[in-house]
Tab-separated table of C-alpha atoms and ligand atoms in Angstrom:
chain	number	residue	atom	x	y	z
S	24	MET	CA	8.353	0.762	13.437
S	25	CYS	CA	8.558	3.285	10.560
S	26	SER	CA	7.261	6.587	11.624
S	27	CYS	CA	5.143	6.557	8.446
S	28	VAL	CA	3.606	3.348	9.571
S	29	ARG	CA	2.713	4.914	12.808
S	30	VAL	CA	0.827	7.821	11.261
S	31	CYS	CA	-1.104	5.474	9.017
S	32	ALA	CA	-1.974	3.214	12.110
S	33	SER	CA	-3.171	6.176	13.904
S	34	PHE	CA	-5.227	7.500	10.719
S	35	LEU	CA	-6.945	4.045	10.789
S	36	ILE	CA	-7.648	4.165	14.334
S	37	HIS	CA	-9.153	7.308	14.014
S	38	SER	CA	-11.365	6.559	11.112
S	39	LEU	CA	-12.319	3.308	12.590
S	40	PHE	CA	-13.368	5.377	15.863
S	41	ARG	CA	-15.559	7.428	13.691
S	42	THR	CA	-17.463	4.716	12.025
S	43	CYS	CA	-17.877	2.914	15.325
S	44	PHE	CA	-19.265	6.087	16.822
S	45	CYS	CA	-21.862	6.278	13.811
S	46	ASP	CA	-22.846	2.576	14.373
S	47	LEU	CA	-23.117	3.125	18.085
S	48	CYS	CA	-25.596	5.852	17.260
S	49	SER	CA	-27.138	3.411	15.010
S	50	ASN	CA	-28.184	6.261	12.674
S	51	VAL	CA	-27.219	9.832	11.761
S	52	GLN	CA	-30.487	11.030	12.660
S	53	LEU	CA	-30.263	9.881	16.198
S	54	LYS	CA	-26.880	11.619	16.487
S	55	ASP	CA	-28.318	14.884	15.332
S	56	ASP	CA	-31.241	14.620	17.730
S	57	LEU	CA	-28.966	13.929	20.531
S	58	CYS	CA	-26.791	16.906	19.873
S	59	GLU	CA	-29.794	19.276	19.750
S	60	VAL	CA	-31.193	17.927	23.008
S	61	VAL	CA	-27.983	18.451	24.474
S	62	SER	CA	-27.664	22.071	23.209
S	63	GLU	CA	-31.235	22.804	24.342
S	64	MET	CA	-30.451	21.660	27.838
S	65	GLU	CA	-27.225	23.768	27.881
S	66	THR	CA	-29.199	26.900	26.727
S	67	LEU	CA	-31.677	26.357	29.278
S	68	ASP	CA	-29.029	26.042	32.039
S	69	SER	CA	-27.550	29.223	30.899
S	70	GLY	CA	-30.868	30.740	31.842
S	71	GLU	CA	-31.287	32.970	28.769
S	72	ASP	CA	-34.654	34.661	28.505
S	73	GLY	CA	-37.041	33.761	25.704
S	74	GLY	CA	-37.491	35.599	22.439
S	75	LYS	CA	-35.915	35.841	19.074
S	76	ASN	CA	-32.446	36.350	20.056
S	77	SER	CA	-32.024	33.192	22.476
S	78	ASN	CA	-33.892	31.151	19.750
S	79	LYS	CA	-31.088	32.264	17.440
S	80	ALA	CA	-28.302	31.668	20.024
S	81	LYS	CA	-29.916	28.280	20.646
S	82	MET	CA	-29.539	27.314	16.999
S	83	MET	CA	-26.071	28.730	16.748
S	84	SER	CA	-25.212	26.499	19.545
S	85	ILE	CA	-26.756	23.541	18.035
S	86	GLY	CA	-25.023	24.431	14.539
S	87	ARG	CA	-21.637	24.457	16.294
S	88	LYS	CA	-21.998	21.247	17.881
S	89	LYS	CA	-23.218	19.789	14.592
S	90	PHE	CA	-20.321	20.878	12.890
S	91	ASN	CA	-17.867	19.654	15.506
S	92	MET	CA	-19.464	16.254	14.898
S	93	ASP	CA	-19.771	16.545	11.271
S	94	PRO	CA	-18.668	19.758	9.833
S	95	LYS	CA	-20.424	19.446	6.442
S	96	LYS	CA	-23.855	18.716	8.347
S	97	GLY	CA	-23.135	21.633	10.649
S	98	ILE	CA	-22.825	24.203	7.819
S	99	GLU	CA	-25.641	22.807	6.060
S	100	TYR	CA	-27.876	23.306	9.446
S	101	LEU	CA	-26.696	26.893	9.858
S	102	ILE	CA	-27.447	27.930	6.151
S	103	GLU	CA	-30.750	26.357	6.420
S	104	LYS	CA	-31.655	28.102	9.488
S	105	GLY	CA	-30.392	31.379	8.103
S	106	LEU	CA	-27.553	31.932	10.324
S	107	LEU	CA	-25.130	31.594	7.481
S	108	GLN	CA	-25.412	32.704	4.022
S	109	HIS	CA	-24.644	30.276	1.403
S	110	THR	CA	-21.442	31.792	0.233
S	111	ALA	CA	-17.793	31.087	0.684
S	112	GLU	CA	-17.354	34.511	2.576
S	113	SER	CA	-19.919	33.881	5.181
S	114	VAL	CA	-18.642	30.191	5.979
S	115	ALA	CA	-15.187	31.366	5.924
S	116	GLN	CA	-15.938	34.073	8.327
S	117	PHE	CA	-17.637	31.493	10.684
S	118	LEU	CA	-14.618	29.287	10.604
S	119	HIS	CA	-12.275	32.056	11.102
S	120	LYS	CA	-13.963	33.397	14.052
S	121	GLY	CA	-13.996	29.799	15.103
S	122	GLU	CA	-16.015	30.385	18.295
S	123	GLY	CA	-16.738	27.006	19.993
S	124	LEU	CA	-15.514	25.146	17.025
S	125	ASN	CA	-13.205	22.171	17.000
S	126	LYS	CA	-10.098	22.898	15.059
S	127	THR	CA	-9.655	19.495	13.643
S	128	ALA	CA	-13.156	19.831	12.273
S	129	ILE	CA	-12.369	23.038	10.845
S	130	GLY	CA	-9.341	21.624	9.206
S	131	ASP	CA	-11.417	18.720	7.832
S	132	TYR	CA	-14.095	20.988	6.177
S	133	LEU	CA	-11.300	23.168	4.582
S	134	GLY	CA	-9.515	20.249	3.229
S	135	GLU	CA	-12.481	18.808	1.351
S	136	LYS	CA	-12.022	18.706	-2.228
S	137	ASN	CA	-14.923	20.162	-3.774
S	138	ASP	CA	-15.787	23.570	-5.376
S	139	PHE	CA	-17.522	25.003	-2.553
S	140	ASN	CA	-15.133	23.979	0.125
S	141	GLU	CA	-12.277	25.095	-1.930
S	142	GLN	CA	-13.863	28.512	-2.207
S	143	VAL	CA	-14.081	28.680	1.398
S	144	LEU	CA	-10.680	27.701	1.980
S	145	GLN	CA	-9.621	30.480	-0.356
S	146	ALA	CA	-11.928	33.062	1.501
S	147	PHE	CA	-10.615	31.708	4.919
S	148	VAL	CA	-6.943	32.071	4.001
S	149	GLU	CA	-7.882	35.581	2.760
S	150	LEU	CA	-9.272	36.455	6.149
S	151	HIS	CA	-5.524	36.123	7.281
S	152	ASP	CA	-3.486	39.223	7.333
S	153	PHE	CA	0.214	38.398	6.854
S	154	LYS	CA	1.505	41.890	6.014
S	155	ASP	CA	4.664	42.641	7.908
S	156	LEU	CA	4.968	39.272	9.376
S	157	ILE	CA	8.027	37.085	8.781
S	158	LEU	CA	7.218	33.726	7.280
S	159	VAL	CA	7.527	31.764	10.571
S	160	GLU	CA	5.236	34.014	12.228
S	161	ALA	CA	2.579	33.974	9.697
S	162	LEU	CA	2.836	30.117	9.670
S	163	ARG	CA	2.199	29.909	13.188
S	164	GLN	CA	-0.636	31.997	12.857
S	165	PHE	CA	-2.024	30.017	10.085
S	166	LEU	CA	-1.487	26.623	11.440
S	167	TRP	CA	-3.077	27.742	14.757
S	168	SER	CA	-6.301	28.551	13.001
S	169	PHE	CA	-7.228	24.906	12.335
S	170	ARG	CA	-5.718	21.539	12.516
S	171	LEU	CA	-3.890	20.571	9.420
S	172	PRO	CA	-5.351	17.277	8.172
S	173	GLY	CA	-3.126	14.182	7.414
S	174	GLU	CA	-3.667	13.718	3.635
S	175	ALA	CA	-0.835	14.904	1.440
S	176	GLN	CA	-3.472	16.285	-1.217
S	177	LYS	CA	-5.164	18.416	1.553
S	178	ILE	CA	-2.024	19.601	2.981
S	179	ASP	CA	-1.018	20.502	-0.542
S	180	ARG	CA	-3.968	22.615	-1.274
S	181	MET	CA	-3.995	24.462	2.224
S	182	MET	CA	-0.080	25.147	1.976
S	183	GLU	CA	-0.339	26.304	-1.550
S	184	CYS	CA	-3.050	28.904	-0.724
S	185	PHE	CA	-1.260	29.884	2.220
S	186	ALA	CA	1.971	30.495	0.056
S	187	LYS	CA	-0.101	32.644	-2.255
S	188	ARG	CA	-1.616	34.659	0.177
S	189	TYR	CA	1.709	35.173	2.104
S	190	CYS	CA	3.288	36.395	-0.922
S	191	GLU	CA	0.336	38.755	-1.870
S	192	CYS	CA	0.526	40.170	1.652
S	193	GLN	CA	3.942	41.219	1.331
S	194	GLY	CA	3.284	43.617	-1.851
S	195	ASP	CA	6.668	44.911	-3.226
S	196	ASN	CA	8.366	44.217	-0.275
S	197	LYS	CA	9.291	40.647	-0.942
S	198	PHE	CA	12.106	38.209	-0.576
S	199	PHE	CA	10.469	35.215	-2.747
S	200	GLU	CA	10.364	35.339	-6.448
S	201	ASN	CA	7.129	33.145	-6.529
S	202	SER	CA	4.912	31.493	-4.004
S	203	ASP	CA	6.552	28.034	-4.701
S	204	THR	CA	9.708	29.343	-3.149
S	205	CYS	CA	7.434	30.174	-0.017
S	206	TYR	CA	5.667	26.963	-0.175
S	207	VAL	CA	9.020	24.916	-0.274
S	208	LEU	CA	10.373	27.083	2.702
S	209	SER	CA	7.162	26.713	4.715
S	210	PHE	CA	7.568	23.137	4.518
S	211	ALA	CA	11.411	23.304	5.507
S	212	ILE	CA	10.404	25.325	8.229
S	213	ILE	CA	7.741	22.667	9.557
S	214	MET	CA	10.319	20.049	9.156
S	215	LEU	CA	12.978	21.786	10.897
S	216	ASN	CA	10.593	22.337	13.901
S	217	THR	CA	10.221	18.475	14.108
S	218	SER	CA	13.888	18.001	13.586
S	219	LEU	CA	14.656	20.516	16.412
S	220	HIS	CA	12.069	19.565	18.771
S	221	ASN	CA	10.978	16.190	18.456
S	222	PRO	CA	12.856	13.754	20.930
S	223	SER	CA	13.029	10.968	18.297
S	224	VAL	CA	14.965	12.748	15.866
S	225	LYS	CA	18.279	12.491	17.095
S	226	GLU	CA	20.186	14.518	14.652
S	227	LYS	CA	19.716	17.924	15.105
S	228	PRO	CA	20.376	19.990	12.178
S	229	SER	CA	22.544	22.976	12.376
S	230	ILE	CA	22.053	26.330	10.919
S	231	GLU	CA	24.293	25.677	8.080
S	232	GLN	CA	22.276	22.486	7.119
S	233	PHE	CA	19.285	24.300	7.169
S	234	ILE	CA	20.736	26.871	4.776
S	235	ASN	CA	22.113	24.207	2.627
S	236	MET	CA	18.708	22.480	2.604
S	237	ASN	CA	17.274	25.460	1.037
S	238	ARG	CA	19.819	26.408	-1.680
S	239	GLY	CA	18.530	27.496	-5.013
S	240	ILE	CA	14.878	27.313	-4.159
S	241	ASN	CA	14.267	30.985	-5.144
S	242	GLN	CA	14.178	30.228	-8.655
S	243	GLY	CA	17.595	28.939	-8.792
S	244	GLN	CA	18.727	31.867	-6.477
S	245	ASP	CA	19.783	31.346	-2.704
S	246	LEU	CA	17.467	33.240	-0.317
S	247	PRO	CA	19.359	35.755	1.932
S	248	ARG	CA	21.342	34.300	4.587
S	249	GLN	CA	19.895	36.620	7.153
S	250	LEU	CA	16.446	35.513	6.424
S	251	LEU	CA	17.223	31.946	6.849
S	252	GLU	CA	18.896	32.645	10.241
S	253	SER	CA	16.066	34.430	11.662
S	254	LEU	CA	13.566	31.621	10.661
S	255	TYR	CA	16.026	29.032	12.179
S	256	ASN	CA	16.472	30.866	15.348
S	257	ASN	CA	12.787	31.686	15.645
S	258	ILE	CA	11.938	28.030	15.549
S	259	LYS	CA	14.733	26.941	17.607
S	260	ALA	CA	13.693	29.431	20.495
S	261	GLU	CA	9.885	28.343	20.150
S	262	PRO	CA	8.458	25.235	18.529
S	263	PHE	CA	5.300	25.471	16.359
S	264	LYS	CA	2.130	25.096	18.331
S	265	ILE	CA	-0.401	22.970	16.544
S	266	PRO	CA	-4.127	22.939	17.877
S	267	GLU	CA	-5.406	19.420	19.211
S	268	ASP	CA	-1.790	18.427	19.367
S	269	ASP	CA	-1.878	14.554	20.095
S	270	GLY	CA	1.977	14.369	20.056
S	271	ASN	CA	1.782	12.423	16.817
S	272	ASP	CA	2.870	15.251	14.453
S	273	LEU	CA	2.192	14.496	10.965
S	274	MET	CA	5.444	15.933	9.624
S	275	HIS	CA	7.103	13.003	10.991
S	276	THR	CA	6.179	11.327	7.879
S	277	PHE	CA	8.756	13.221	6.281
S	278	PHE	CA	11.461	11.733	8.171
S	279	ASN	CA	12.438	8.328	6.509
S	280	PRO	CA	14.563	5.758	8.276
S	281	ASP	CA	18.323	6.400	8.378
S	282	LYS	CA	20.952	3.867	8.372
S	283	GLU	CA	24.704	4.116	8.028
S	284	GLY	CA	27.566	1.624	7.729
S	285	TRP	CA	30.369	0.310	5.662
S	286	LEU	CA	29.682	-1.493	2.342
S	287	TRP	CA	31.712	-2.489	-0.641
S	288	LYS	CA	30.818	-0.775	-3.927
S	289	GLN	CA	31.657	-1.785	-7.294
S	290	GLY	CA	32.822	0.845	-9.614
S	291	GLY	CA	30.667	1.851	-12.425
S	292	ARG	CA	33.136	1.779	-15.386
S	293	TYR	CA	35.945	-0.367	-13.817
S	294	LYS	CA	34.453	-3.079	-11.895
S	295	SER	CA	36.758	-2.688	-8.885
S	296	TRP	CA	35.451	-3.098	-5.507
S	297	LYS	CA	35.969	0.070	-2.951
S	298	ARG	CA	35.050	0.186	0.628
S	299	ARG	CA	32.683	3.148	1.317
S	300	TRP	CA	30.821	4.632	4.149
S	301	PHE	CA	27.115	4.797	3.282
S	302	ILE	CA	24.504	7.090	4.751
S	303	LEU	CA	20.917	6.816	4.079
S	304	ASN	CA	19.232	9.925	4.724
S	305	ASP	CA	16.243	11.920	3.296
S	306	ASN	CA	15.659	9.641	0.502
S	307	CYS	CA	19.273	9.918	-0.732
S	308	LEU	CA	22.054	7.446	-0.498
S	309	TYR	CA	25.424	9.178	0.212
S	310	TYR	CA	28.858	7.544	0.181
S	311	PHE	CA	32.079	8.796	1.651
S	312	GLU	CA	35.586	7.592	1.594
S	313	TYR	CA	36.120	8.191	5.426
S	314	THR	CA	33.523	8.332	8.009
S	315	THR	CA	34.862	11.830	8.755
S	316	ASP	CA	34.598	13.117	5.479
S	317	LYS	CA	32.394	16.239	5.140
S	318	GLU	CA	31.862	15.945	1.246
S	319	PRO	CA	30.401	12.704	-0.020
S	320	ARG	CA	32.124	11.193	-2.880
S	321	GLY	CA	28.664	10.461	-4.380
S	322	ILE	CA	25.028	11.001	-3.969
S	323	ILE	CA	22.327	8.612	-5.298
S	324	PRO	CA	18.735	10.149	-5.093
S	325	LEU	CA	16.498	7.044	-4.399
S	326	GLU	CA	14.019	8.160	-7.060
S	327	ASN	CA	12.779	5.811	-9.823
S	328	ILE	CA	15.195	3.334	-8.341
S	329	SER	CA	14.495	-0.375	-7.280
S	330	ILE	CA	16.636	-2.818	-5.386
S	331	ARG	CA	17.253	-6.416	-5.405
S	332	GLU	CA	19.576	-9.050	-3.920
S	333	CYS	CA	22.102	-10.471	-6.377
S	334	THR	CA	25.110	-12.776	-6.658
S	335	ASP	CA	28.683	-11.870	-7.632
S	336	ARG	CA	31.729	-14.048	-8.289
S	337	GLN	CA	33.981	-11.826	-6.183
S	338	LYS	CA	31.738	-10.605	-3.163
S	339	GLN	CA	29.307	-12.243	-0.800
S	340	TYR	CA	26.056	-10.650	0.222
S	341	CYS	CA	25.510	-8.508	-2.692
S	342	PHE	CA	22.447	-6.365	-3.610
S	343	GLU	CA	22.018	-3.603	-6.169
S	344	LEU	CA	20.068	-0.577	-7.097
S	345	TYR	CA	19.003	-0.466	-10.527
S	346	ALA	CA	17.029	2.285	-12.546
S	347	SER	CA	13.268	1.452	-12.700
S	348	GLY	CA	10.830	2.724	-15.485
S	349	GLY	CA	13.109	2.209	-18.420
S	350	ALA	CA	15.803	4.601	-17.586
S	351	ASP	CA	19.212	3.492	-18.942
S	352	PHE	CA	21.386	5.115	-16.202
S	353	ILE	CA	20.706	5.738	-12.602
S	354	LYS	CA	20.738	9.753	-11.919
S	355	ALA	CA	23.493	10.011	-9.576
S	356	CYS	CA	26.473	12.306	-9.031
S	357	LYS	CA	30.011	11.665	-7.816
S	358	THR	CA	33.182	13.638	-7.214
S	359	ASP	CA	36.019	12.678	-9.943
S	360	SER	CA	39.738	12.325	-9.122
S	361	GLU	CA	39.957	16.050	-9.659
S	362	GLY	CA	37.278	16.993	-7.220
S	363	LYS	CA	34.766	17.940	-9.818
S	364	VAL	CA	31.168	16.933	-9.444
S	365	VAL	CA	30.081	14.909	-12.303
S	366	GLU	CA	27.127	12.544	-13.240
S	367	GLY	CA	27.514	9.036	-12.530
S	368	LYS	CA	27.521	6.563	-15.301
S	369	HIS	CA	25.831	3.513	-13.497
S	370	THR	CA	23.210	1.630	-14.821
S	371	VAL	CA	23.458	-0.371	-11.662
S	372	TYR	CA	25.189	0.074	-8.155
S	373	ARG	CA	26.272	-3.234	-6.935
S	374	MET	CA	27.100	-3.473	-3.100
S	375	SER	CA	28.377	-5.774	-1.015
S	376	ALA	CA	27.480	-6.229	2.826
S	377	SER	CA	29.314	-7.882	5.631
S	378	SER	CA	26.819	-10.460	6.372
S	379	ASP	CA	23.440	-11.499	5.121
S	380	GLU	CA	21.994	-9.871	8.085
S	381	GLU	CA	23.476	-6.651	7.045
S	382	ARG	CA	22.325	-7.111	3.601
S	383	LYS	CA	18.663	-7.695	4.528
S	384	GLU	CA	18.719	-4.633	6.759
S	385	TRP	CA	20.077	-2.387	3.979
S	386	ILE	CA	17.471	-3.788	1.579
S	387	GLN	CA	14.830	-3.107	4.213
S	388	ARG	CA	15.675	0.353	4.964
S	389	LEU	CA	16.499	1.312	1.448
S	390	THR	CA	12.997	-0.068	0.356
S	391	GLN	CA	11.050	1.809	2.862
S	392	SER	CA	12.953	5.152	1.601
S	393	ILE	CA	12.167	4.226	-1.782
S	394	SER	CA	8.558	3.157	-1.390
S	395	HIS	CA	6.014	5.685	-2.316
S	396	ASN	CA	5.840	8.274	0.285
S	397	PRO	CA	3.215	10.961	-0.854
S	398	PHE	CA	4.462	13.848	1.149
S	399	TYR	CA	7.839	13.457	0.022
S	400	ASP	CA	6.948	13.176	-3.752
S	401	MET	CA	4.750	16.164	-3.290
S	402	LEU	CA	7.458	18.080	-1.704
S	403	ALA	CA	10.138	17.014	-4.188
S	404	SER	CA	8.265	18.074	-7.222
S	405	ARG	CA	7.538	21.473	-5.711
S	406	LYS	CA	11.091	22.009	-4.865
S	407	ARG	CA	12.169	21.223	-8.368
S	408	LYS	CA	9.713	23.862	-9.466
S	409	ALA	CA	11.150	26.370	-7.155
S	410	GLN	CA	14.860	25.709	-8.186
S	411	LEU	CA	14.073	26.253	-11.784
S	412	TYR	CA	15.957	29.239	-13.188
S	413	ALA	CA	13.793	31.812	-14.365
S	414	LYS	CA	13.479	31.719	-18.108
S	415	ASN	CA	14.863	34.783	-19.553
V	510	LIG	C1	-11.691	17.751	18.606
V	510	LIG	O1	-11.814	16.626	17.630
V	510	LIG	C2	-10.818	15.916	17.568
V	510	LIG	C3	-11.245	14.672	16.526
V	510	LIG	O2	-12.520	14.316	16.518
V	510	LIG	C4	-10.669	15.249	18.994
V	510	LIG	O3	-9.563	14.388	19.144
V	510	LIG	C5	-10.412	16.383	19.993
V	510	LIG	O4	-10.219	15.996	21.282
V	510	LIG	C6	-11.453	17.443	19.911
V	510	LIG	N1	-11.178	18.402	20.626
V	510	LIG	C7	-11.825	19.214	21.736
V	510	LIG	C8	-11.282	20.351	22.226
V	510	LIG	O5	-13.000	18.768	21.808
V	511	LIG	C1	6.516	21.016	16.290
V	511	LIG	O1	7.265	20.197	17.201
V	511	LIG	C2	6.578	20.060	18.437
V	511	LIG	C3	7.431	18.943	18.905
V	511	LIG	O2	7.497	17.856	18.284
V	511	LIG	C4	5.251	19.166	18.046
V	511	LIG	O3	4.436	18.924	19.119
V	511	LIG	C5	4.500	20.250	17.193
V	511	LIG	O4	3.239	19.648	16.593
V	511	LIG	C6	5.208	20.547	15.870
V	511	LIG	N1	4.499	21.514	15.034
V	511	LIG	C7	4.194	21.100	13.808
V	511	LIG	C8	3.738	22.263	12.924
V	511	LIG	O5	4.557	20.125	12.967
V	512	LIG	C1	11.276	9.658	-12.369
V	512	LIG	O1	10.113	9.071	-13.155
V	512	LIG	C2	9.150	9.915	-13.524
V	512	LIG	C3	8.009	9.422	-14.342
V	512	LIG	O2	8.644	8.446	-15.282
V	512	LIG	C4	9.638	11.076	-14.155
V	512	LIG	O3	8.790	12.134	-14.494
V	512	LIG	C5	11.017	11.903	-13.502
V	512	LIG	O4	11.454	12.740	-13.966
V	512	LIG	C6	11.701	10.807	-12.969
V	512	LIG	N1	12.857	11.457	-12.020
V	512	LIG	C7	14.039	11.185	-12.303
V	512	LIG	C8	14.947	11.736	-11.015
V	512	LIG	O5	14.700	10.601	-13.078
């Protein structure tokens, strides 16, 4: 099963469980009461003596429990009881301290899209001091302070705040031209962690591949090799820990189904057929002359592309990739006969597989790769931004 489907399924189960839980309690009030009773009993058990302080401690404990069940309600309660001020800073400090708080709940609260929660997120990130930390250590600290929620938009907002804060903390002593670079590199590190440490990812990227992956992300410039090497080695030596790790790490969503094999490919200008070795990886389709070639003859990014079966007079089991959304040409590149990289001239890429089964398999894998992946889109647009040359 596609890893993305697996992740989605787990979200579904997660949210189903939540609603079921509420239904069981039949109403929210009951849940709240229940929580207060439990807290009160615990406070009694701990044998605290009476008075104002213990009353406050008791309410604090109730507030924490409420927060863990329903972050918004918990915060409202604590504000109402005067234990937190109604300011982003006050709430952020509470979350940052995190005493007795569930990190999944913290992540949920910080990820909410509304003015106040976004201000809290901002203030929360500002409580982190990333001075003198290399990026991977800063990420370790940040990602340990709450559990990253599963939605692309939430992750995007949180990582953007992180990247800005990290850059801010470096002062003049900085590698990154802007925070987009830091953002893109942070994701590259998170993905590297999954590639290197998740047993279901078979191909472990080498240090060279990691460096290549990050070409030009510093406003068109490369980052210092030494920096990338140290990040790579750091992750290789020790995986990223995330709180509440249920083994279903979300970043798996980035890894699209891979496939490789021989296909016949029809030329763009001359309609002759050539046998090529195709590799589908990371939302790109590569083709090689020989399986052992290091450099592909061509690369077809699977963006704005559709796929369909077709028939051909010369070949069986054909399918083709065509530009969707009104474009005339497919944006792709290839190496010409002199070894120069040139833009492709294909309006369609027509391929022929060795059997109907093979064709179906390719179409299925390609469709999965092409289909909308919010994480991928989000990262791709960021990467384009980071790779833009500075305009001057
Ligand atoms: C925190 O909450 C999540 C989701 O509600 C749950 O799966 C996890 O077990 C909780 N963690 C602890 C330490 O209670
Ligand atoms: C890093 O990889 C390990 C092993 O797959 C995983 O448990 C952990 O959640 C990953 N960390 C992040 C931040 O994705
Ligand atoms: C894909 O289509 C979108 C929307 O039409 C456009 O903004 C984007 O630049 C296109 N990407 C490529 C690689 O052509």
